[in-house]
Amino acid sequence: GCGISSHTNSVFFTKNGRSLSTAFEGVRGVFYPTVSLHSPDEMIRINLGDRPFKYDIEGHRADEKAKFDLMVQNTPVDE
């Protein structure tokens, strides 16, 4: 799978329900799902969220939110 994080402006990949790590950072803009195939007989199955993902996307979001919240808590405020 491929995911885009709006919190970190990054793209990440998954395989069989496991994260393969961050692939790109600093991405911004409008994105559209795209697939490339090599031969006429190839077949794919696309899940754009109409079925449950193997990857725990809600857990991913919760982890990112926790990291962001921690960063905010640890950022000093000048008085």
Short mmCIF file of C-alpha atoms in Angstrom, two decimals:
data_model
loop_
_atom_site.label_atom_id
_atom_site.label_comp_id
_atom_site.label_asym_id
_atom_site.label_seq_id
_atom_site.Cartn_x
_atom_site.Cartn_y
_atom_site.Cartn_z
CA GLY A 1 0.00 0.00 0.00
CA CYS A 2 0.90 3.65 -0.24
CA GLY A 3 -0.13 6.34 2.21
CA ILE A 4 0.23 10.08 2.53
CA SER A 5 0.59 11.69 5.95
CA SER A 6 -0.78 15.20 6.14
CA HIS A 7 0.78 15.62 9.60
CA THR A 8 4.35 15.00 8.43
CA ASN A 9 3.94 15.78 4.71
CA SER A 10 5.40 12.41 3.90
CA VAL A 11 4.64 9.36 1.76
CA PHE A 12 5.00 5.87 3.19
CA PHE A 13 4.62 2.37 1.78
CA THR A 14 3.25 -0.79 3.37
CA LYS A 15 3.31 -4.46 2.45
CA ASN A 16 1.14 -7.21 3.93
CA GLY A 17 0.04 -4.94 6.76
CA ARG A 18 3.53 -3.77 7.76
CA SER A 19 5.17 -0.40 7.28
CA LEU A 20 8.11 -0.23 4.88
CA SER A 21 9.03 3.20 6.29
CA THR A 22 8.90 6.70 4.90
CA ALA A 23 9.65 6.98 1.20
CA PHE A 24 9.40 10.76 0.63
CA GLU A 25 9.31 13.79 2.89
CA GLY A 26 8.20 17.36 2.28
CA VAL A 27 5.43 16.46 -0.16
CA ARG A 28 2.66 18.99 -0.70
CA GLY A 29 -0.13 19.54 -3.16
CA VAL A 30 -3.02 17.56 -4.58
CA PHE A 31 -2.50 13.83 -5.13
CA TYR A 32 -4.38 11.30 -7.25
CA PRO A 33 -4.16 7.50 -7.01
CA THR A 34 -2.17 6.14 -9.94
CA VAL A 35 -1.19 2.62 -10.98
CA SER A 36 1.21 1.48 -13.67
CA LEU A 37 1.08 -1.99 -15.22
CA HIS A 38 3.59 -3.65 -17.53
CA SER A 39 1.54 -6.04 -19.65
CA PRO A 40 -2.07 -6.35 -20.84
CA ASP A 41 -2.70 -9.51 -18.77
CA GLU A 42 -1.71 -8.03 -15.40
CA MET A 43 -4.42 -7.63 -12.80
CA ILE A 44 -4.51 -5.64 -9.59
CA ARG A 45 -6.96 -5.08 -6.76
CA ILE A 46 -7.23 -1.52 -5.47
CA ASN A 47 -8.52 -0.57 -2.04
CA LEU A 48 -9.20 3.14 -1.68
CA GLY A 49 -10.79 2.67 1.73
CA ASP A 50 -14.02 0.91 0.81
CA ARG A 51 -12.68 -2.26 2.54
CA PRO A 52 -10.59 -2.54 5.72
CA PHE A 53 -6.86 -2.08 5.14
CA LYS A 54 -4.41 -4.77 6.24
CA TYR A 55 -2.24 -1.97 7.60
CA ASP A 56 -3.45 -0.43 10.87
CA ILE A 57 -3.98 3.09 9.51
CA GLU A 58 -5.84 4.22 12.64
CA GLY A 59 -2.87 3.13 14.77
CA HIS A 60 -0.57 5.00 12.38
CA ARG A 61 -2.65 8.16 12.78
CA ALA A 62 -2.68 7.79 16.57
CA ASP A 63 1.13 7.38 16.64
CA GLU A 64 1.61 10.47 14.48
CA LYS A 65 -0.75 12.50 16.68
CA ALA A 66 1.09 11.39 19.82
CA LYS A 67 4.45 12.40 18.30
CA PHE A 68 3.04 15.77 17.27
CA ASP A 69 1.49 16.37 20.70
CA LEU A 70 4.81 15.53 22.37
CA MET A 71 6.66 17.94 20.07
CA VAL A 72 4.20 20.70 20.96
CA GLN A 73 4.54 20.00 24.69
CA ASN A 74 8.34 20.11 24.45
CA THR A 75 8.50 23.31 22.41
CA PRO A 76 9.48 26.22 24.64
CA VAL A 77 7.44 29.39 24.50
CA ASP A 78 9.29 32.70 24.74
CA GLU A 79 7.73 35.08 27.22
#
